[in-house]
Amino acid sequence: MKPYDYLIVGTGLFGAAFACLATRQGKRCLAIDRRPHTGGNLHCDCINGINVHRYGPHIFHTSDREVWDFVNSFVPFNNFINTPIAVAPDGKRYNLPFNMNTFRQLWGVTTADEAREVLSKQRHIYDGEPRNLEEQALSLVGDDIYRLLIKGYTEKQWGRPCAQLPAFIIKRLPLRFTFDNNYFNDLYQGVPVGGYNKLIDGMLQGVDMELGADFFANRKHYRSLARKVVFTGQIDEFFDYRFGKLDYRTVRFDTRVIDTPDFQGNAVINYTSGDVPYTRIIEHKHFECLGNAVNDNPSTVVSYEYSTEWRPGMEPFYPVNDRRNNEIYLRYKALADAETDVIFGGRLAEYKYYDMSPLIREVLDMFKTQ
């Protein structure tokens, strides 16, 4: 008899949710993580009484009531609404997502018909399908929005000219013809009161854990401990890079404590100019200190985000789902599908960008079929 039913490699959202539901079924779980903390990229640091999203901001949003009830069963979520702002190359500030406020700021229009008329004149028409991201964007939103709010930001984010990026990255760009700055359309939205650590700690209640534990440094030992492995790390690493390494983009954070109660007046401000090296500035207290409550703390914490190419030793953030990488991933997936005692899940193991809600949904559905 092995001491555990499941060895869970990685304590991010997928691993923690799986461990939680398996434990509820009476299964014995050991969760390990190579980092010194749980939660993966959801982990928060408390700095000057402010929960700082160490690996970038996470706003939970869903229209799935079962998922919403599940996460709220561990910690209550507040009613934070994501209303980002973009600082464009012209120095002006524009509301996101693209809505009537944005169109008014750009063109002085005040009705949906006026905005549609401007867009129809600016959109580019191509023979055949757009060949790259630039043509795709111009066909969807036209010159002004592309030039001011998409081009520079996207090129910083991916480290490549838009004309060299595949069109599918922005298959569609949502346009709202209402004065609504809420970035998400979901019914439920918020951030855990007290930070994401409370959510992860609640999910991992009753689960044995080892932190600072590298699965690959002692794979034989760890696999001997459990009947099955739940693997949430990089799928190419699991198979010893047999078909080559997959590409990722990553993010570097310059986090600063500033002696002012409110630095920028908003949680998220994007900088779309290619001349500005960072992609956005995050002011963390706005996720939980809503309204004038930001003034209760005399200091604030901000993070400047710099997008860069991933290299070994960095944390991989975003899969680069171009043709080359997708073809390599499918070869690894074939190996993964042939594994009978390993479950692969999460954005690194599935080489797919996930929002948090669909990830939880996937785990809930797995246990419904067991």
mmCIF file of C-alpha atoms in Angstrom, residues 9 32-35 210-219 222 237:
data_model
loop_
_atom_site.group_PDB
_atom_site.id
_atom_site.type_symbol
_atom_site.label_atom_id
_atom_site.label_comp_id
_atom_site.label_asym_id
_atom_site.label_seq_id
_atom_site.Cartn_x
_atom_site.Cartn_y
_atom_site.Cartn_z
ATOM 1 C CA VAL A 9 2.656 18.480 -8.046
ATOM 2 C CA ILE A 32 4.286 19.454 -3.149
ATOM 3 C CA ASP A 33 5.567 22.694 -4.626
ATOM 4 C CA ARG A 34 9.046 23.773 -5.660
ATOM 5 C CA ARG A 35 8.326 27.304 -4.440
ATOM 6 C CA GLU A 210 5.928 19.792 1.242
ATOM 7 C CA LEU A 211 7.143 23.209 0.091
ATOM 8 C CA GLY A 212 10.484 23.871 -1.540
ATOM 9 C CA ALA A 213 10.199 20.335 -2.928
ATOM 10 C CA ASP A 214 11.361 19.715 -6.499
ATOM 11 C CA PHE A 215 9.504 16.800 -8.072
ATOM 12 C CA PHE A 216 12.126 16.399 -10.800
ATOM 13 C CA ALA A 217 15.026 16.289 -8.355
ATOM 14 C CA ASN A 218 13.605 13.108 -6.810
ATOM 15 C CA ARG A 219 10.962 11.872 -9.204
ATOM 16 C CA TYR A 222 7.789 11.038 -5.089
ATOM 17 C CA GLU A 237 9.683 19.182 -18.583
#
